[in-house]
Short mmCIF file of C-alpha atoms in Angstrom, two decimals:
data_model
loop_
_atom_site.label_atom_id
_atom_site.label_comp_id
_atom_site.label_asym_id
_atom_site.label_seq_id
_atom_site.Cartn_x
_atom_site.Cartn_y
_atom_site.Cartn_z
CA MET A 918 0.06 0.05 0.17
CA PRO A 919 1.39 3.45 -0.87
CA LYS A 920 2.57 5.88 1.76
CA GLU A 921 -0.01 8.40 0.97
CA THR A 922 -2.81 5.69 1.20
CA GLU A 923 -1.52 4.44 4.46
CA ASP A 924 -1.44 7.93 6.03
CA THR A 925 -5.03 8.46 4.83
CA SER A 926 -6.02 5.12 6.26
CA ALA A 927 -4.44 6.06 9.70
CA ASP A 928 -5.95 9.52 9.75
CA VAL A 929 -9.41 8.01 9.14
CA ARG A 930 -8.51 5.02 12.03
CA ARG A 931 -7.45 7.84 14.54
CA PHE A 932 -10.71 9.98 13.93
CA PHE A 933 -13.12 7.10 14.37
CA GLU A 934 -11.45 5.74 17.26
CA ARG A 935 -11.59 8.94 19.04
CA LYS A 936 -15.17 9.04 17.94
CA ALA A 937 -15.89 5.48 19.54
CA VAL A 938 -14.90 6.62 23.04
CA GLY A 939 -18.23 7.40 24.58
CA TYR A 940 -20.26 7.03 21.38
CA ASP A 941 -23.83 7.17 21.87
CA GLU A 942 -26.30 7.15 18.98
CA ASN A 943 -28.66 8.85 21.17
CA TRP A 944 -26.55 11.86 20.72
CA ARG A 945 -27.60 12.21 17.06
CA GLY A 946 -30.66 14.23 18.13
CA ALA A 947 -33.64 15.10 15.89
CA HIS A 948 -32.07 15.73 12.79
CA GLY A 949 -30.18 12.28 13.16
CA ARG A 950 -33.35 10.68 13.38
CA LEU A 951 -34.90 12.28 10.39
CA VAL A 952 -31.94 10.98 8.33
CA ASP A 953 -32.26 7.81 9.73
CA ALA A 954 -35.80 7.42 9.10
CA LEU A 955 -35.45 8.71 5.53
CA GLN A 956 -32.40 6.25 4.79
CA TRP A 957 -34.56 3.45 6.10
CA GLU A 958 -37.35 4.29 3.90
CA ALA A 959 -34.91 4.73 1.05
CA PHE A 960 -33.98 0.94 1.95
CA GLU A 961 -37.61 -0.17 2.36
CA SER A 962 -38.96 1.67 -1.16
CA SER A 963 -35.67 0.81 -3.23
CA VAL A 964 -33.68 -2.09 -1.73
CA PHE A 965 -35.30 -5.04 0.17
CA SER A 966 -37.93 -5.69 -2.40
CA ARG A 967 -35.22 -6.27 -4.71
CA LEU A 968 -33.32 -8.94 -2.65
CA PRO A 969 -34.15 -12.91 -2.26
CA ALA A 970 -35.23 -14.37 0.77
CA GLY A 971 -32.69 -14.94 3.24
CA PHE A 972 -30.41 -12.70 1.49
CA THR A 973 -26.86 -11.97 2.36
CA PHE A 974 -25.50 -8.58 3.33
CA LEU A 975 -22.11 -6.71 3.82
CA ASP A 976 -21.84 -3.53 5.77
CA LEU A 977 -18.72 -1.94 4.75
CA GLY A 978 -17.68 0.79 7.35
CA GLY A 979 -20.68 -0.40 9.34
CA GLY A 980 -19.05 1.31 12.52
CA ALA A 981 -21.20 0.64 15.69
CA GLY A 982 -23.69 -1.44 13.55
CA ARG A 983 -26.88 0.86 13.15
CA TRP A 984 -27.98 -0.53 9.98
CA THR A 985 -26.60 -4.25 10.45
CA HIS A 986 -29.05 -4.11 13.74
CA ARG A 987 -31.87 -2.74 11.88
CA ILE A 988 -31.51 -5.21 8.75
CA ALA A 989 -30.57 -8.29 10.89
CA THR A 990 -33.68 -7.76 13.22
CA SER A 991 -36.20 -6.85 10.81
CA PHE A 992 -35.13 -9.52 8.44
CA PRO A 993 -34.58 -12.74 10.60
CA GLY A 994 -33.64 -14.82 7.44
CA SER A 995 -30.80 -12.60 6.45
CA SER A 996 -26.99 -13.14 7.27
CA GLY A 997 -24.21 -10.95 6.68
CA MET A 998 -20.93 -9.39 7.83
CA LEU A 999 -19.87 -5.93 9.38
CA TYR A 1000 -16.76 -4.75 8.16
CA ASP A 1001 -14.99 -1.72 9.52
CA LEU A 1002 -11.29 -0.14 10.03
CA THR A 1003 -12.17 1.10 13.73
CA PRO A 1004 -11.75 -1.37 16.45
CA GLY A 1005 -13.60 0.25 18.88
CA LEU A 1006 -16.63 0.66 16.93
CA VAL A 1007 -16.68 -3.06 15.63
CA ASP A 1008 -16.40 -4.04 19.44
CA GLN A 1009 -19.58 -2.02 20.04
CA ALA A 1010 -21.46 -3.67 17.03
CA ALA A 1011 -20.88 -7.13 18.23
CA ARG A 1012 -21.97 -6.65 21.41
CA ARG A 1013 -25.19 -5.08 20.09
CA ALA A 1014 -25.43 -8.24 17.96
CA ARG A 1015 -25.00 -10.40 21.20
CA ARG A 1016 -27.70 -8.30 22.97
CA GLY A 1017 -30.02 -8.43 19.79
CA GLY A 1018 -29.67 -12.05 19.51
CA TYR A 1019 -28.20 -12.19 16.09
CA ALA A 1020 -24.64 -12.92 16.75
CA ASP A 1021 -25.09 -16.38 15.13
CA ARG A 1022 -26.01 -14.70 11.60
CA VAL A 1023 -23.49 -11.72 11.52
CA ARG A 1024 -19.83 -11.67 11.25
CA PHE A 1025 -17.39 -8.84 12.56
CA ARG A 1026 -14.08 -8.15 10.65
CA LEU A 1027 -11.69 -5.58 11.22
CA GLY A 1028 -10.22 -4.08 7.76
CA ASP A 1029 -9.71 -0.89 5.21
CA VAL A 1030 -12.21 -1.11 2.75
CA ARG A 1031 -9.35 -0.96 0.18
CA ASP A 1032 -8.44 -4.33 0.88
CA ALA A 1033 -11.91 -5.68 1.33
CA ALA A 1034 -12.23 -7.15 -2.26
CA ASP A 1035 -9.02 -9.34 -1.67
CA LEU A 1036 -9.65 -10.04 2.15
CA LEU A 1037 -13.05 -11.58 1.16
CA SER A 1038 -12.41 -12.85 -2.02
CA GLY A 1039 -14.16 -15.93 -2.64
CA GLU A 1040 -17.31 -14.57 -0.87
CA SER A 1041 -20.30 -12.77 -2.52
CA PHE A 1042 -23.13 -10.80 -1.14
CA ASP A 1043 -26.80 -9.93 -2.47
CA LEU A 1044 -26.51 -6.62 -0.78
CA VAL A 1045 -23.11 -4.54 -0.48
CA LEU A 1046 -23.68 -1.42 1.46
CA ASN A 1047 -21.44 1.50 1.61
CA SER A 1048 -22.93 3.57 4.32
CA HIS A 1049 -21.77 6.42 6.65
CA HIS A 1050 -20.37 8.24 3.69
CA LEU A 1051 -17.46 5.38 3.50
CA LEU A 1052 -16.27 6.12 -0.15
CA GLY A 1053 -15.64 9.64 0.82
CA PHE A 1054 -12.80 8.91 3.09
CA VAL A 1055 -10.78 6.82 0.39
CA ASP A 1056 -8.51 8.63 -2.12
CA ASP A 1057 -9.59 6.67 -5.03
CA PRO A 1058 -13.38 5.91 -4.51
CA LYS A 1059 -13.58 4.90 -8.44
CA ALA A 1060 -10.91 2.22 -8.25
CA VAL A 1061 -12.51 0.96 -4.51
CA LEU A 1062 -15.93 0.94 -5.99
CA ALA A 1063 -14.69 -1.22 -8.93
CA ALA A 1064 -12.92 -3.60 -6.59
CA LEU A 1065 -16.04 -3.88 -4.52
CA THR A 1066 -18.00 -5.31 -7.37
CA ARG A 1067 -16.19 -8.50 -7.40
CA LEU A 1068 -18.22 -8.99 -3.99
CA LEU A 1069 -21.48 -8.82 -5.52
CA SER A 1070 -23.80 -11.85 -6.06
CA VAL A 1071 -24.95 -12.07 -9.76
CA ASP A 1072 -28.17 -9.99 -9.07
CA GLY A 1073 -26.66 -8.13 -6.20
CA LEU A 1074 -27.21 -4.56 -5.17
CA MET A 1075 -24.66 -2.00 -4.64
CA VAL A 1076 -26.12 0.64 -2.21
CA SER A 1077 -23.94 3.84 -1.12
CA LEU A 1078 -24.50 7.10 0.67
CA LEU A 1079 -22.29 9.70 -0.37
CA PRO A 1080 -21.53 12.94 0.69
CA SER A 1081 -22.62 15.85 -1.67
CA ARG A 1082 -19.99 18.30 -2.79
CA TRP A 1083 -22.74 20.96 -3.34
CA HIS A 1084 -24.17 20.43 0.01
CA ALA A 1085 -20.64 20.76 1.74
CA ALA A 1086 -20.05 24.04 -0.47
CA PHE A 1087 -23.16 25.58 1.01
CA GLU A 1088 -22.29 24.67 4.46
CA GLY A 1089 -18.71 26.44 3.74
CA LEU A 1090 -20.16 29.61 2.73
CA GLY A 1091 -22.04 29.41 5.91
CA LEU A 1092 -18.64 29.73 7.81
CA GLU A 1093 -18.08 32.64 5.57
CA ASP A 1094 -14.78 30.86 4.01
CA ALA A 1095 -14.59 31.23 0.20
CA GLU A 1096 -11.45 29.56 0.12
CA GLN A 1097 -12.79 26.35 1.95
CA THR A 1098 -15.89 26.55 -0.30
CA GLU A 1099 -14.01 26.16 -3.50
CA ARG A 1100 -12.13 23.31 -2.11
CA SER A 1101 -15.39 21.92 -1.44
CA LEU A 1102 -16.77 22.35 -4.85
CA ALA A 1103 -13.67 21.01 -6.22
CA GLY A 1104 -14.79 17.54 -4.01
CA LEU A 1105 -11.63 17.93 -1.99
CA GLN A 1106 -12.63 18.84 1.54
CA TRP A 1107 -15.78 19.38 3.35
CA ALA A 1108 -14.59 22.46 5.16
CA ALA A 1109 -17.44 22.49 7.83
CA ASN A 1110 -17.18 18.89 8.85
CA PRO A 1111 -14.18 17.68 11.03
CA ALA A 1112 -14.13 14.35 9.64
CA PRO A 1113 -11.17 13.53 7.31
CA TYR A 1114 -12.97 13.29 3.97
CA ARG A 1115 -10.83 12.93 0.87
CA HIS A 1116 -13.69 13.28 -1.69
CA LEU A 1117 -16.86 14.69 -2.34
CA PHE A 1118 -19.22 13.67 -4.96
CA THR A 1119 -21.88 15.10 -7.66
CA PRO A 1120 -24.81 13.21 -9.22
CA GLY A 1121 -22.80 13.35 -12.74
CA GLU A 1122 -19.78 12.18 -11.05
CA ILE A 1123 -21.34 9.22 -9.38
CA ARG A 1124 -22.79 8.01 -12.77
CA VAL A 1125 -19.50 7.92 -14.39
CA MET A 1126 -17.84 6.22 -11.46
CA HIS A 1127 -20.45 3.37 -11.50
CA ALA A 1128 -20.42 3.14 -15.30
CA ALA A 1129 -16.69 2.66 -14.99
CA ALA A 1130 -17.19 -0.40 -12.56
CA ARG A 1131 -19.74 -1.67 -14.92
CA LEU A 1132 -22.49 -1.13 -12.82
CA SER A 1133 -25.83 0.45 -13.98
CA VAL A 1134 -27.38 3.30 -11.41
CA ASP A 1135 -30.95 1.98 -10.78
CA LEU A 1136 -31.67 4.85 -8.38
CA LEU A 1137 -29.95 8.13 -7.75
CA SER A 1138 -31.34 10.46 -5.12
CA GLY A 1139 -30.85 12.56 -2.32
CA PHE A 1140 -31.83 13.80 1.44
CA PRO A 1141 -32.70 15.34 3.51
CA SER A 1142 -33.54 18.33 0.73
CA LEU A 1143 -35.37 20.86 2.79
CA LEU A 1144 -34.02 21.16 6.50
CA TYR A 1145 -30.35 21.14 7.30
CA PRO A 1146 -28.86 21.57 10.66
CA GLY A 1147 -26.77 24.54 9.34
CA VAL A 1148 -23.28 25.38 10.37
CA HIS A 1149 -24.17 27.92 13.03
CA GLY A 1150 -24.95 27.17 16.59
CA SER A 1151 -28.20 28.97 16.19
CA ALA A 1152 -29.22 27.15 13.05
CA ARG A 1153 -28.61 23.90 14.58
CA ASP A 1154 -30.43 24.55 17.71
CA ARG A 1155 -33.67 25.70 15.47
CA ALA A 1156 -33.56 22.43 13.36
CA GLU A 1157 -33.50 20.39 16.58
CA GLN A 1158 -36.15 22.48 18.00
CA ILE A 1159 -38.54 22.37 14.96
CA LEU A 1160 -38.06 18.50 14.86
CA ARG A 1161 -38.60 17.71 18.48
CA ASP A 1162 -42.30 18.69 17.85
CA GLU A 1163 -43.50 14.83 16.91
CA ASP A 1164 -46.33 16.55 14.47
CA VAL A 1165 -43.91 18.82 12.71
CA PHE A 1166 -41.42 15.97 12.68
CA GLN A 1167 -44.02 13.61 10.85
CA ARG A 1168 -44.78 16.34 8.33
CA VAL A 1169 -41.39 17.18 7.66
CA LEU A 1170 -40.77 13.65 7.06
CA ALA A 1171 -43.60 13.06 4.53
CA MET A 1172 -42.17 16.35 2.80
CA GLU A 1173 -39.06 14.58 2.44
CA LYS A 1174 -40.37 11.30 1.32
CA GLU A 1175 -41.94 13.31 -1.55
CA LEU A 1176 -38.82 15.10 -2.88
CA PHE A 1177 -36.91 11.71 -2.45
CA ILE A 1178 -38.65 10.24 -5.25
CA ASP A 1179 -38.79 13.26 -7.35
CA PRO A 1180 -35.91 13.02 -9.69
CA ASP A 1181 -35.49 16.75 -10.38
CA SER A 1182 -34.55 17.08 -6.48
CA ARG A 1183 -31.83 14.75 -6.09
CA GLY A 1184 -29.01 17.25 -6.50
CA ARG A 1185 -30.23 19.26 -3.21
CA GLY A 1186 -29.86 16.16 -0.93
CA ALA A 1187 -27.11 16.71 1.64
CA ASN A 1188 -26.70 12.78 1.18
CA LEU A 1189 -26.54 11.10 -2.08
CA PHE A 1190 -28.32 7.66 -2.26
CA VAL A 1191 -27.50 5.25 -4.82
CA VAL A 1192 -28.73 1.94 -6.01
CA ALA A 1193 -26.78 -0.05 -8.63
CA SER A 1194 -26.66 -3.50 -10.16
CA ARG A 1195 -24.47 -5.10 -12.59
CA ALA A 1196 -24.73 -3.38 -16.07
CA ALA A 1197 -25.99 -6.06 -18.62
CA PRO A 1198 -23.45 -6.90 -21.02
CA ARG A 1199 -23.32 -5.40 -24.31
CA ILE A 1200 -24.45 -7.20 -27.29
CA PRO A 1201 -21.59 -6.66 -29.92
#
């Protein structure tokens, strides 16, 4: 592995190890609850109905196991693996599996996503999930995505949640930092986010990247589109206050769901959601 890549991996590992100390998902607040509700809705409407009974899944960058837990408990016939770079988070995910009663169906493995295709060679999964902006933390997401296709079953789905460079630029201007905003627009840095992002995405780039990996983009959308927590304390507090009212939360959720299925709104989402499958072979 080149030294630059090793340095990148070390930065990401250190950041998330610090996050693992005292990690509590309840700290995500009302806005985090909204994002999770929208992501689960995206899974239910666009992914699970296309998977076979007793499907297998690979949760790459699965962290403390939020999505592994929800998938495993919602689909007791499923089985899979959580794969992550951070020992502290993987330990938490494994403990959660034991508490949840699905430790016999889910394996846990430490590793860098760049090595996943080689380390898991010979295995295949009906669902390969790149959540938590995983591909935003690697230097060459195009190469990583192409390698991960080797882990897809014949009719498998590659599902990714990716950071939007347009949203990052929006937040950059909220910091009144034009230079950092320009870096965000170039896809290089998320100025308003302390996480060690290496790459931010646009819808057009996502389509090119998947085509290069011989994947067909079946769905490309984004969320949330209407309510952002903002980069200033007052804006964050206001978003949280709005969403704490359960009636307002449900109304905002309904509006966000409508926008999710509108193809013209995809570029507005803070998170870009992609469902892809193997491209049909071209007939000469």
